mmCIF file with all atom_site columns, N, CA and C in Angstrom:
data_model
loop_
_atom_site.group_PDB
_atom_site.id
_atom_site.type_symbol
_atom_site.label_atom_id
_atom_site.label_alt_id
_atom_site.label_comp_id
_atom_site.label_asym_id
_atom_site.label_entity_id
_atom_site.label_seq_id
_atom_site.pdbx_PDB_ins_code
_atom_site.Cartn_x
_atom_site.Cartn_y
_atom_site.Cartn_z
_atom_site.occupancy
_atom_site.B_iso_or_equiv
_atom_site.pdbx_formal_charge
_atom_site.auth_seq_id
_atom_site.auth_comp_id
_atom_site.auth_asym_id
_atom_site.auth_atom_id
_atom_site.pdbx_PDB_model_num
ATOM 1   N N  . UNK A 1 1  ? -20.483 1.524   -127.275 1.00 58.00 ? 1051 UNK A N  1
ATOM 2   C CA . UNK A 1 1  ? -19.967 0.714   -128.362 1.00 58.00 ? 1051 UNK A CA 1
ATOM 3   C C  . UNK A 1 1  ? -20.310 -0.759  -128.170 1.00 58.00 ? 1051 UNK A C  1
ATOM 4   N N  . UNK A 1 2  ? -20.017 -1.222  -126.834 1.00 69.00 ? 1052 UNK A N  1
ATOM 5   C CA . UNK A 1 2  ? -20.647 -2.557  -126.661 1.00 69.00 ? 1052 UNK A CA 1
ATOM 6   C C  . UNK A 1 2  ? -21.556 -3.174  -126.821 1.00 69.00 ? 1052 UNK A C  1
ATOM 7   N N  . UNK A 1 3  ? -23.144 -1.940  -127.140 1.00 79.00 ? 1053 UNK A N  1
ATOM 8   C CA . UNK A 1 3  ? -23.918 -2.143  -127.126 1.00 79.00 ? 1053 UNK A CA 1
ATOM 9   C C  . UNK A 1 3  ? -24.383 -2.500  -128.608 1.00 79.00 ? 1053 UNK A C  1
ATOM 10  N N  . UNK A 1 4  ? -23.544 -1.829  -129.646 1.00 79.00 ? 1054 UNK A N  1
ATOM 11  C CA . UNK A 1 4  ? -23.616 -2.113  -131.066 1.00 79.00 ? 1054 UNK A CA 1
ATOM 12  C C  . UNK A 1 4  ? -23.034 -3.802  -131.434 1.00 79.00 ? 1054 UNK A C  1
ATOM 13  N N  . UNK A 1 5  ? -22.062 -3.970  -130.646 1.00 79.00 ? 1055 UNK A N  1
ATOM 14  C CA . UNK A 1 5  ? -21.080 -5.276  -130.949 1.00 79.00 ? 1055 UNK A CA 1
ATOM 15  C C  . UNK A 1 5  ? -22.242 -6.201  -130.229 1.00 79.00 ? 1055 UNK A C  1
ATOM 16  N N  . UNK A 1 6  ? -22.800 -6.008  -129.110 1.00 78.00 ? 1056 UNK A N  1
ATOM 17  C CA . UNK A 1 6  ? -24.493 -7.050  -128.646 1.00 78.00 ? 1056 UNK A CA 1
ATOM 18  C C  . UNK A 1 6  ? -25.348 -7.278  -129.932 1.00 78.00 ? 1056 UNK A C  1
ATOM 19  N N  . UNK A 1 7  ? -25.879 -5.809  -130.626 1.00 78.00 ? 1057 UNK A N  1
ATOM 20  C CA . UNK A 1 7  ? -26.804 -6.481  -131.523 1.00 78.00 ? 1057 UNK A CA 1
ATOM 21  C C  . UNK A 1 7  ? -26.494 -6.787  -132.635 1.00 78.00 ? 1057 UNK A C  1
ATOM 22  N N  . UNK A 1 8  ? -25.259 -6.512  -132.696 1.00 78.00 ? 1058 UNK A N  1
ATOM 23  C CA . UNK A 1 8  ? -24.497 -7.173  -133.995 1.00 78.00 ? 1058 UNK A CA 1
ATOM 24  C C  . UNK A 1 8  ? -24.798 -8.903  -133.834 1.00 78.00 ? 1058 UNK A C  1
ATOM 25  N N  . UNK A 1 9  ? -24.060 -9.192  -132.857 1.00 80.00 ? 1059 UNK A N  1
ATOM 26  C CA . UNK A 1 9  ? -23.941 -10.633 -132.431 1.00 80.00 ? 1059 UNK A CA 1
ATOM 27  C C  . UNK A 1 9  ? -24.972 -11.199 -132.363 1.00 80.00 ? 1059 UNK A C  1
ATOM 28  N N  . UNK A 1 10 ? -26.178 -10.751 -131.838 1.00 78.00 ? 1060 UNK A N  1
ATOM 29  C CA . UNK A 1 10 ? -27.907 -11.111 -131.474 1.00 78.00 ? 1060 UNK A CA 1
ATOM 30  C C  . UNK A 1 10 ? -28.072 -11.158 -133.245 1.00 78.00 ? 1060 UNK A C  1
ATOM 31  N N  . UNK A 1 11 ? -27.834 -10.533 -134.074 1.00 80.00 ? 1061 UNK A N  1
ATOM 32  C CA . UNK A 1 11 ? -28.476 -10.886 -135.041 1.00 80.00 ? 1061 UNK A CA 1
ATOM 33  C C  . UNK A 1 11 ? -27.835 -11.661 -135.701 1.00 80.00 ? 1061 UNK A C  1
ATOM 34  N N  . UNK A 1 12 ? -26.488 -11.932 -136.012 1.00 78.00 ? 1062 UNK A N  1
ATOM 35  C CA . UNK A 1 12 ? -26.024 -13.263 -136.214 1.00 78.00 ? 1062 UNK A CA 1
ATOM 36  C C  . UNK A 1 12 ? -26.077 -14.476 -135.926 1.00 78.00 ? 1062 UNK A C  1
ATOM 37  N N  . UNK A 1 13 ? -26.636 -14.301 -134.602 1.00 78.00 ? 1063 UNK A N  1
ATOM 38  C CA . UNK A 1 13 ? -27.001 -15.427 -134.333 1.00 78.00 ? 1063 UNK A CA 1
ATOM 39  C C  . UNK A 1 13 ? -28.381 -15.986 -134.600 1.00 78.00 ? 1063 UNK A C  1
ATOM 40  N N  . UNK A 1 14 ? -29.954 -15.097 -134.588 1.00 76.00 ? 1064 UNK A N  1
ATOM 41  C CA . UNK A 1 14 ? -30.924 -14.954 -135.373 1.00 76.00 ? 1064 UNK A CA 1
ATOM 42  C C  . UNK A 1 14 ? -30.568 -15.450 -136.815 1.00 76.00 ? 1064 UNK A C  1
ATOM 43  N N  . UNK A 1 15 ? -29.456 -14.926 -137.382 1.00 76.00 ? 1065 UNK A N  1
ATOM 44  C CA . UNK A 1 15 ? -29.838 -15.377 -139.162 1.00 76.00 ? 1065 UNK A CA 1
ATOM 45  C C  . UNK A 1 15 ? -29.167 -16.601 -139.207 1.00 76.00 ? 1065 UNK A C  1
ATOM 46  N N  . UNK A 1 16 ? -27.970 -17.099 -138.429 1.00 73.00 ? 1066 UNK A N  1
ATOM 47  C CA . UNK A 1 16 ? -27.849 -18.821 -138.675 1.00 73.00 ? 1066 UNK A CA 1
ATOM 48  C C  . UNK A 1 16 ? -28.637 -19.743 -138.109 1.00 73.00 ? 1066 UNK A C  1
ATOM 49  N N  . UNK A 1 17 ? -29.100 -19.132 -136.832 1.00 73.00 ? 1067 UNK A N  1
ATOM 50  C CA . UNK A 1 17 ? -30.545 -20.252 -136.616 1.00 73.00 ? 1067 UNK A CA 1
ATOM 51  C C  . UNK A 1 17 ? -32.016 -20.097 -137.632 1.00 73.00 ? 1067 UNK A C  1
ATOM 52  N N  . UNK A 1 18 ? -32.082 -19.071 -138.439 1.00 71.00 ? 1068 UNK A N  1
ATOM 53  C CA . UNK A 1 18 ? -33.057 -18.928 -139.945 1.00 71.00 ? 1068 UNK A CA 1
ATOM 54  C C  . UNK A 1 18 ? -32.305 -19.699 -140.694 1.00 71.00 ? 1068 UNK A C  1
ATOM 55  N N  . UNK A 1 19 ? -30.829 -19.859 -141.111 1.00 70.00 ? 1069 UNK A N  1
ATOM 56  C CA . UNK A 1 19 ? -30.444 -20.426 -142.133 1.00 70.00 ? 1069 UNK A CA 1
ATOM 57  C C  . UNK A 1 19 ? -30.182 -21.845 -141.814 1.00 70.00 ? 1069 UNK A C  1
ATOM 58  N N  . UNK A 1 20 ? -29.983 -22.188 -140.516 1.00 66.00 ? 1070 UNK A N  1
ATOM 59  C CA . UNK A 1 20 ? -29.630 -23.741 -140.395 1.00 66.00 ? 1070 UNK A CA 1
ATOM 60  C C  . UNK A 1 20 ? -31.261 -24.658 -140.143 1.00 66.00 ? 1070 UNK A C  1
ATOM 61  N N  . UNK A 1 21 ? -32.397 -23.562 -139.825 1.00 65.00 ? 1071 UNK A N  1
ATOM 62  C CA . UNK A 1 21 ? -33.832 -24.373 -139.456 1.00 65.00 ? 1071 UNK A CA 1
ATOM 63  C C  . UNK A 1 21 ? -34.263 -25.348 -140.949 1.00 65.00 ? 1071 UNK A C  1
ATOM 64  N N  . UNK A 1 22 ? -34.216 -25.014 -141.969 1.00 62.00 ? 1072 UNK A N  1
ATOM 65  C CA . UNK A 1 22 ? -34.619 -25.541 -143.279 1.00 62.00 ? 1072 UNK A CA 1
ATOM 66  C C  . UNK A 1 22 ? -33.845 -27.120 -143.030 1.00 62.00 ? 1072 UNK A C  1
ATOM 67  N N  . UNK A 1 23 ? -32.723 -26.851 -142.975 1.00 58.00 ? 1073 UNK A N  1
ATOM 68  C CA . UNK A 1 23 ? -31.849 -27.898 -143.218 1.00 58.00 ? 1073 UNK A CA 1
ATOM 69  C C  . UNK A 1 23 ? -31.886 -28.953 -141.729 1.00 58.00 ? 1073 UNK A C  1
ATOM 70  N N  . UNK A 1 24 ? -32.500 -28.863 -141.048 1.00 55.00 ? 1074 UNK A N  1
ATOM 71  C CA . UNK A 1 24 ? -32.333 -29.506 -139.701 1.00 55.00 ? 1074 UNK A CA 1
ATOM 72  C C  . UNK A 1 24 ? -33.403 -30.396 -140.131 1.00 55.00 ? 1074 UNK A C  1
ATOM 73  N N  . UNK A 1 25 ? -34.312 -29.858 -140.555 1.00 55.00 ? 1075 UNK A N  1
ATOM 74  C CA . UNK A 1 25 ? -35.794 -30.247 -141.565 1.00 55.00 ? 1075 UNK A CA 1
ATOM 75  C C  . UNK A 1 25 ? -36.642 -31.363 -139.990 1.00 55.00 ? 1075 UNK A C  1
ATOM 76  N N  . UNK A 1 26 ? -36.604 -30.307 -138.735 1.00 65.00 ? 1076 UNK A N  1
ATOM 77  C CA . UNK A 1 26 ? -37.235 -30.716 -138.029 1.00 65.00 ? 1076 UNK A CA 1
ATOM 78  C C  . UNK A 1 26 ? -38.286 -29.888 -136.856 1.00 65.00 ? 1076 UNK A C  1
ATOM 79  N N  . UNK A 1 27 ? -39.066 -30.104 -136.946 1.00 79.00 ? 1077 UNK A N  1
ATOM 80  C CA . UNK A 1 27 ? -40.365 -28.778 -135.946 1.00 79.00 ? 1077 UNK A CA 1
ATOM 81  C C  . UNK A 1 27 ? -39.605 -28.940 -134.875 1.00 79.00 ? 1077 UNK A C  1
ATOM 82  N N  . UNK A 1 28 ? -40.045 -27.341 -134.232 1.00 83.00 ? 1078 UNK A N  1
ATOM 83  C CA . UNK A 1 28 ? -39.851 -27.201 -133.119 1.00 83.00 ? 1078 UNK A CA 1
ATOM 84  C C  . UNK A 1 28 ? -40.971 -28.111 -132.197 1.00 83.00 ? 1078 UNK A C  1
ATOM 85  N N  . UNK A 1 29 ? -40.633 -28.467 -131.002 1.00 87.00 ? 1079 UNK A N  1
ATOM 86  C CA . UNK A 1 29 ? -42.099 -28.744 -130.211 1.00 87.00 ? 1079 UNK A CA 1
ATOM 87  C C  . UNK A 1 29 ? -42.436 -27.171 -129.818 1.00 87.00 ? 1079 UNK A C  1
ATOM 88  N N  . UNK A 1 30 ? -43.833 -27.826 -128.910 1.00 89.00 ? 1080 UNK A N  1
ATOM 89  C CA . UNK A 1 30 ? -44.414 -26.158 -128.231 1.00 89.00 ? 1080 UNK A CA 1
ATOM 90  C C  . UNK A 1 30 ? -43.856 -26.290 -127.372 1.00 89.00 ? 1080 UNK A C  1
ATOM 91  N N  . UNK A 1 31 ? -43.019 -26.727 -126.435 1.00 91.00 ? 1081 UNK A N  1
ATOM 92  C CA . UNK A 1 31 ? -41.867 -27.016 -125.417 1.00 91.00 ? 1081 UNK A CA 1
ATOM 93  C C  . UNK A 1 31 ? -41.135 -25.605 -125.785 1.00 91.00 ? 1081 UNK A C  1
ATOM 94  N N  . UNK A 1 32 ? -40.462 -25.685 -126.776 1.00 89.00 ? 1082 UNK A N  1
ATOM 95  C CA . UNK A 1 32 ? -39.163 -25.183 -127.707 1.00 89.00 ? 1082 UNK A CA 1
ATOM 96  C C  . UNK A 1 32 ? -39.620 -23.748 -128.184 1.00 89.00 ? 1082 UNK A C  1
ATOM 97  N N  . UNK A 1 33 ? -41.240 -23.846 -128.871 1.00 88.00 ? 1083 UNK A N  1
ATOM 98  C CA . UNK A 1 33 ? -41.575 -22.575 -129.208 1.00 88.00 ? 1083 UNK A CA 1
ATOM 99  C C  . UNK A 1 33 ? -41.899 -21.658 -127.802 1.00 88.00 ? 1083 UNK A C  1
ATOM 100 N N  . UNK A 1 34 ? -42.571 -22.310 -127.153 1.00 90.00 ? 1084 UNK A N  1
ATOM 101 C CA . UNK A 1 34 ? -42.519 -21.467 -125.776 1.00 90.00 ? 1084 UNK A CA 1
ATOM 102 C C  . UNK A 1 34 ? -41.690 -20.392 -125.270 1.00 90.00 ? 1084 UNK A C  1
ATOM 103 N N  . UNK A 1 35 ? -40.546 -21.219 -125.332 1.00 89.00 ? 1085 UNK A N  1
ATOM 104 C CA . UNK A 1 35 ? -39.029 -21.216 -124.185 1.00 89.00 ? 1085 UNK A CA 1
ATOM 105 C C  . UNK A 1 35 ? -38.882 -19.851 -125.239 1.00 89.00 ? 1085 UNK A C  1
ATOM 106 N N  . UNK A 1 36 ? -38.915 -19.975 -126.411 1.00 89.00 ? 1086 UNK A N  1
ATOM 107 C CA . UNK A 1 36 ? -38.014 -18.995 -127.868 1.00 89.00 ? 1086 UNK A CA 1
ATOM 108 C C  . UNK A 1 36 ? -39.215 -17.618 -127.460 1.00 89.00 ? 1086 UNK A C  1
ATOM 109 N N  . UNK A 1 37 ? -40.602 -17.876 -127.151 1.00 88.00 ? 1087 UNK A N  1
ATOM 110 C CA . UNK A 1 37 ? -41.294 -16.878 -127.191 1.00 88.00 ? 1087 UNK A CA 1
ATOM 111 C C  . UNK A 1 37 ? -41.132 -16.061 -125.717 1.00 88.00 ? 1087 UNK A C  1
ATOM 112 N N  . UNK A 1 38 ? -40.728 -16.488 -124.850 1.00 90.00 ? 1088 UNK A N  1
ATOM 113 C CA . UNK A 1 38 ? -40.714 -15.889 -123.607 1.00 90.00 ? 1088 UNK A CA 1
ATOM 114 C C  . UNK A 1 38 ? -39.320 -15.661 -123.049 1.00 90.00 ? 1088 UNK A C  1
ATOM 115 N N  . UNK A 1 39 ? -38.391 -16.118 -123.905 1.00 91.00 ? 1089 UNK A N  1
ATOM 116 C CA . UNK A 1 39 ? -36.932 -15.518 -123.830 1.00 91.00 ? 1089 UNK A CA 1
ATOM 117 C C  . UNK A 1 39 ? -37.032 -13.974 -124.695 1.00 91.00 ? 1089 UNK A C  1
ATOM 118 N N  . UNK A 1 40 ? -37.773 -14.033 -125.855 1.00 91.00 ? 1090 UNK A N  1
ATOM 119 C CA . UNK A 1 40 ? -38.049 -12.612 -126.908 1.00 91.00 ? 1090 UNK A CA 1
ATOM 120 C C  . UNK A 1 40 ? -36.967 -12.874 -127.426 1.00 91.00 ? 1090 UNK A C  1
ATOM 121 N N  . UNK A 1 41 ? -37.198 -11.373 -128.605 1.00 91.00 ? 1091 UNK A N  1
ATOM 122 C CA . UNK A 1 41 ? -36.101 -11.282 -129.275 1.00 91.00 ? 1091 UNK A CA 1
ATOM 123 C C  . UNK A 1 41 ? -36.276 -9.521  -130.056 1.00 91.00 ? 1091 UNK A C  1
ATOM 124 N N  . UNK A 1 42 ? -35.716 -9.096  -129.828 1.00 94.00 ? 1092 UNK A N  1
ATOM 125 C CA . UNK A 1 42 ? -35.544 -7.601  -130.510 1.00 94.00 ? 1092 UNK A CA 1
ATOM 126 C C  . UNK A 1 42 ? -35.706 -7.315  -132.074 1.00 94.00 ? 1092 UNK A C  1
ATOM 127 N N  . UNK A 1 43 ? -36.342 -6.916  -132.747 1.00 94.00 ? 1093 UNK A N  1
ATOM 128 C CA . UNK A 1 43 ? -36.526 -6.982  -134.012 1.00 94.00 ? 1093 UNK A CA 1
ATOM 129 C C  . UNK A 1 43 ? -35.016 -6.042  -134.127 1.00 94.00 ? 1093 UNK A C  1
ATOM 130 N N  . UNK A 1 44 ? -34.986 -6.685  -135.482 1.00 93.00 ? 1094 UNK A N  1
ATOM 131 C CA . UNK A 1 44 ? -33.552 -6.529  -136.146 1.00 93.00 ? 1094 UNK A CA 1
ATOM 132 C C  . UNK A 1 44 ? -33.428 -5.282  -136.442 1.00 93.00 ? 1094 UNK A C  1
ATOM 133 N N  . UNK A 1 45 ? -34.962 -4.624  -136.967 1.00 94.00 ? 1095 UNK A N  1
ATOM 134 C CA . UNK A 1 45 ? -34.624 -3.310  -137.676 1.00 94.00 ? 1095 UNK A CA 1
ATOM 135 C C  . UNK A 1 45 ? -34.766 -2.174  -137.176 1.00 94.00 ? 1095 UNK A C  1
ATOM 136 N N  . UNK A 1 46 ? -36.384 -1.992  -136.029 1.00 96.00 ? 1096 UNK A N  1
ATOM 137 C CA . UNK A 1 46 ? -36.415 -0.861  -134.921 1.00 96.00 ? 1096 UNK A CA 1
ATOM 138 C C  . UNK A 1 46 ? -35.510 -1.220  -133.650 1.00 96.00 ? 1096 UNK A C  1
ATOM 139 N N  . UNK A 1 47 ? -35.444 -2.210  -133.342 1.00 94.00 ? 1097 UNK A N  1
ATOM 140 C CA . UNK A 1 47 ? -34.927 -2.880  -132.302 1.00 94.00 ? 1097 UNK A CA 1
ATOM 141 C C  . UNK A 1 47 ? -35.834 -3.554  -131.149 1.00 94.00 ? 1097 UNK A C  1
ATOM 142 N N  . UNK A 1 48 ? -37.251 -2.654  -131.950 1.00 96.00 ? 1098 UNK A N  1
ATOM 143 C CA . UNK A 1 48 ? -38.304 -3.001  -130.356 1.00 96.00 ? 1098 UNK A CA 1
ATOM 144 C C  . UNK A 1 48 ? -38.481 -4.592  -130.138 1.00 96.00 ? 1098 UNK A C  1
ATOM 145 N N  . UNK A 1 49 ? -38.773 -4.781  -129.246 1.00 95.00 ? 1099 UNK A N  1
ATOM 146 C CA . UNK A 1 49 ? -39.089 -6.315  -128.669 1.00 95.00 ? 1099 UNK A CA 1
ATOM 147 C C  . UNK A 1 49 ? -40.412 -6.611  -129.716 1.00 95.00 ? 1099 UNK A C  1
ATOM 148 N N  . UNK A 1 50 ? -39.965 -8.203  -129.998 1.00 94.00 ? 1100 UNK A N  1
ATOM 149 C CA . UNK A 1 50 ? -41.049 -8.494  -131.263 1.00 94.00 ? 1100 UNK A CA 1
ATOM 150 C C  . UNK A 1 50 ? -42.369 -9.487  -129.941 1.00 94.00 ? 1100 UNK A C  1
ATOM 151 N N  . UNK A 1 51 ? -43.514 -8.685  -129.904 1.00 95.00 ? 1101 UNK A N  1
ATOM 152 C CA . UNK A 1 51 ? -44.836 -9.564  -129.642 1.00 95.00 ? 1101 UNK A CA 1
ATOM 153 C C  . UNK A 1 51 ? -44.262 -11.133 -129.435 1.00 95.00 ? 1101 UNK A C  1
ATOM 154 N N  . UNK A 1 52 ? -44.930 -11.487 -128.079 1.00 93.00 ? 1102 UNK A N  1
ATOM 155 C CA . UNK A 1 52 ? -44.812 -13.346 -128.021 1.00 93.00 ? 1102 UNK A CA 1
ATOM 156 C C  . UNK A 1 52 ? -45.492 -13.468 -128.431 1.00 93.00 ? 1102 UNK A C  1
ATOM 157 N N  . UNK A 1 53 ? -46.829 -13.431 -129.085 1.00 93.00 ? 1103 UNK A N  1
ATOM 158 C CA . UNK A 1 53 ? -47.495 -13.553 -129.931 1.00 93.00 ? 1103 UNK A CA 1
ATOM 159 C C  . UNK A 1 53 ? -47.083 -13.824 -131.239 1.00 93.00 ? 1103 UNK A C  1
ATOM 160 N N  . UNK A 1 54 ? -46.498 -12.821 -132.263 1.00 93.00 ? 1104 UNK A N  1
ATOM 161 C CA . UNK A 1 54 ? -45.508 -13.292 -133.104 1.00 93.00 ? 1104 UNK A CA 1
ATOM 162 C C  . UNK A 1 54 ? -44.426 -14.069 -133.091 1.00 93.00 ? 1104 UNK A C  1
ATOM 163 N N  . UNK A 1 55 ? -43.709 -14.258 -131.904 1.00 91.00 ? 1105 UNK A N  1
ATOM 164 C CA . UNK A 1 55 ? -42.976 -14.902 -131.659 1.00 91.00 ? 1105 UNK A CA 1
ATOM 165 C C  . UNK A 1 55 ? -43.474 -16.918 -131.507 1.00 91.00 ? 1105 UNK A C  1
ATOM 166 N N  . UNK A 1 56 ? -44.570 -16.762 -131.086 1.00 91.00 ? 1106 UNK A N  1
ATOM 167 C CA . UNK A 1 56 ? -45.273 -18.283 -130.469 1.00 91.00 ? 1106 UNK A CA 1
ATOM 168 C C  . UNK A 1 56 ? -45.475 -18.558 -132.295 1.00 91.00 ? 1106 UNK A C  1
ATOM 169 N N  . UNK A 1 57 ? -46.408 -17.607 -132.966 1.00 90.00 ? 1107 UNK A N  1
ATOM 170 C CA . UNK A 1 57 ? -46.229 -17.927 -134.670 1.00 90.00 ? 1107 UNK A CA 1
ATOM 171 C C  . UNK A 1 57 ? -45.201 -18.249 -135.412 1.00 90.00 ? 1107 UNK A C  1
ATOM 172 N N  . UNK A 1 58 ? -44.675 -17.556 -135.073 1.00 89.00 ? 1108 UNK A N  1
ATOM 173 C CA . UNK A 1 58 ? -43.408 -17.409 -136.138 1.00 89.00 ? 1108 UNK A CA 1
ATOM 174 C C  . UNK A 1 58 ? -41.989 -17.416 -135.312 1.00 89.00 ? 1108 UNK A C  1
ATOM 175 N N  . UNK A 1 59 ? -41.709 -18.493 -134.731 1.00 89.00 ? 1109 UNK A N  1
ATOM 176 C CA . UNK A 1 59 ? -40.821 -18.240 -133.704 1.00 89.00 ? 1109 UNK A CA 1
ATOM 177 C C  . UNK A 1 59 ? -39.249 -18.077 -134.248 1.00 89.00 ? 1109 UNK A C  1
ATOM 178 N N  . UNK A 1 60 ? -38.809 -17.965 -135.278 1.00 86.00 ? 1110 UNK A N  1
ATOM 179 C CA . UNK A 1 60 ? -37.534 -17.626 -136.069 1.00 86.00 ? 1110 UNK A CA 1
ATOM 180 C C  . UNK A 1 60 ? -37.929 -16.107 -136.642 1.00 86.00 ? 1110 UNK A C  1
ATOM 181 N N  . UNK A 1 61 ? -38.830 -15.370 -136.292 1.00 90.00 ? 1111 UNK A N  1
ATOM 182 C CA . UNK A 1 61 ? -38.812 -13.819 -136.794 1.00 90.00 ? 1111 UNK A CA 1
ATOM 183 C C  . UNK A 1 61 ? -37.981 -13.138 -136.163 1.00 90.00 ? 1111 UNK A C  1
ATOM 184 N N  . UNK A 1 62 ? -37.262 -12.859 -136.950 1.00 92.00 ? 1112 UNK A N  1
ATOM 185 C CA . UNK A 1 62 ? -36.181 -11.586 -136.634 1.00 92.00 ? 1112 UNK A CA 1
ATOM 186 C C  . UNK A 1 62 ? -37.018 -10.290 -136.870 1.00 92.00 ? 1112 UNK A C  1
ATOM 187 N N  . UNK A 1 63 ? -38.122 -9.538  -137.382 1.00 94.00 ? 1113 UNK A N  1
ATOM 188 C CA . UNK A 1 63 ? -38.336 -8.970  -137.377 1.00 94.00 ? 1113 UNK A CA 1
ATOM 189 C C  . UNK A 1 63 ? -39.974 -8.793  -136.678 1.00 94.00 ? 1113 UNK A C  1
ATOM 190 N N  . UNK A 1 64 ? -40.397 -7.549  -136.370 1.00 95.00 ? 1114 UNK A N  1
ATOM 191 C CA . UNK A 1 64 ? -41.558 -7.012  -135.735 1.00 95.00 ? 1114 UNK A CA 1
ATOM 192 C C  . UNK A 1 64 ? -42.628 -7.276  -137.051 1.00 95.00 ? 1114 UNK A C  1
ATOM 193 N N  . UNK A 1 65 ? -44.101 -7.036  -137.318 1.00 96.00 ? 1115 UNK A N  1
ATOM 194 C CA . UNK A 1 65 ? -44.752 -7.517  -137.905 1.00 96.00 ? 1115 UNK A CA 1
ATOM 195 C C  . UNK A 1 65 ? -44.830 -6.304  -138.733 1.00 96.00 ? 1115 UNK A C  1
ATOM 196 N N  . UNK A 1 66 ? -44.780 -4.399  -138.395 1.00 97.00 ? 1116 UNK A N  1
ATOM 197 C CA . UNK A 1 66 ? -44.676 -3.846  -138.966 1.00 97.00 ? 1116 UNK A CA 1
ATOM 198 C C  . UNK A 1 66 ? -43.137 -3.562  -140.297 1.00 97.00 ? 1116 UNK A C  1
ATOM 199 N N  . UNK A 1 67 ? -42.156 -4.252  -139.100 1.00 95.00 ? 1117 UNK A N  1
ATOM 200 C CA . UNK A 1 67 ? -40.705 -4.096  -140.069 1.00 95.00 ? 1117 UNK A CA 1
ATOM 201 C C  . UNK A 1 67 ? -40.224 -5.237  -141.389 1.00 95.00 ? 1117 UNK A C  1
ATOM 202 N N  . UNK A 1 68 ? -41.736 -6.397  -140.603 1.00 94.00 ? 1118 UNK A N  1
ATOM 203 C CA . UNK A 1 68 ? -41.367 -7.239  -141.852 1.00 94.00 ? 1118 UNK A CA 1
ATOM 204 C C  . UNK A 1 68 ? -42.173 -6.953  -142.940 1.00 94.00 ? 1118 UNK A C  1
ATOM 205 N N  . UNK A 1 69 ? -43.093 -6.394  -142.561 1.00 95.00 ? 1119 UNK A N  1
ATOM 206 C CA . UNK A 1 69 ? -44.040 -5.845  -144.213 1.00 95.00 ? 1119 UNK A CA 1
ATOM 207 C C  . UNK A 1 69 ? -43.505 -4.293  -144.373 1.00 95.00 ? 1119 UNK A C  1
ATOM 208 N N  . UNK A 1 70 ? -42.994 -3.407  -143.647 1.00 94.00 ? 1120 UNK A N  1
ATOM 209 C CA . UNK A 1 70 ? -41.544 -2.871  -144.774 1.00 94.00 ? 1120 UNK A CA 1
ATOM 210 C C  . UNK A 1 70 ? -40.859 -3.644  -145.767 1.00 94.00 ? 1120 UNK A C  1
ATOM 211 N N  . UNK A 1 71 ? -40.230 -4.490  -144.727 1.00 90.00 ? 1121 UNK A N  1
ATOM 212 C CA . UNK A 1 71 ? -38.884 -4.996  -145.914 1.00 90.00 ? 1121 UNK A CA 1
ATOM 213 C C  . UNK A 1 71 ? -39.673 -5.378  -146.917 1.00 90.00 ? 1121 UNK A C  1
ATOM 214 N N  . UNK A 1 72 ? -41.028 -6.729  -146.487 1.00 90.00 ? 1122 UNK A N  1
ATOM 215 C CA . UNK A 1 72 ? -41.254 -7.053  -147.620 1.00 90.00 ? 1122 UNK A CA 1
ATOM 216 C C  . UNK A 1 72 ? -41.601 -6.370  -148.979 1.00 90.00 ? 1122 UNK A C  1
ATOM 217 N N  . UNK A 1 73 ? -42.096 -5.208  -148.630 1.00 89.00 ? 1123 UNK A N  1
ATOM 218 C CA . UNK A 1 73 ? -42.464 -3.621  -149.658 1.00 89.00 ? 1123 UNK A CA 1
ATOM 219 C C  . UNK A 1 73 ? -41.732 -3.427  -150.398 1.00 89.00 ? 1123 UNK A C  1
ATOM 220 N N  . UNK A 1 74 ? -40.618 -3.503  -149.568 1.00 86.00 ? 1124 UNK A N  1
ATOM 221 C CA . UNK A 1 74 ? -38.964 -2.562  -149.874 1.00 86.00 ? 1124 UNK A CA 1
ATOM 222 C C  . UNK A 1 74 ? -38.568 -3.683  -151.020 1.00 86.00 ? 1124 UNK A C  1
ATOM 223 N N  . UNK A 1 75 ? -38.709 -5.063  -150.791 1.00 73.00 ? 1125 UNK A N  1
ATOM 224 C CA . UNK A 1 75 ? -38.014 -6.077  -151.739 1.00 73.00 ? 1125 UNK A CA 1
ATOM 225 C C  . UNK A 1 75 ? -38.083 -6.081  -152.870 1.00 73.00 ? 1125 UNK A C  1
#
């Protein structure tokens, strides 16, 4: 059960750092993108670990590159 209440929390915290980045209206350095790409982050929807690769790109993806062109399909 704990383990559901973890990625509950992991992704809440993923979507207010997506929702507060616009409004901060400031780049990350590559300092910052680094640190975000080699900490990882679990895609939201398979759960698998999302590529530092995607991550160094797109370092606020909550999702894997296959789960975000689902959703985007799905939208």
């Amino acid at each position: 059960m704990s383990d559901v209440v973890d990625i509950a929390q992991a992704q809440n915290e993923v979507l207010l750092e997506m929702q507060l980045a616009p409004r901060l209206e400031t780049k990350l350095s590559d300092d910052e993108i680094e640190i975000i790409a080699l900490k990882g982050r679990d895609c939201v929807d398979c759960g698998l670990p999302i590529p530092i690769q995607r991550l160094r790109a797109v370092p606020l993806a909550i999702r894997c590159i296959q789960c975000q062109e689902d959703w985007e399909y799905m939208k």
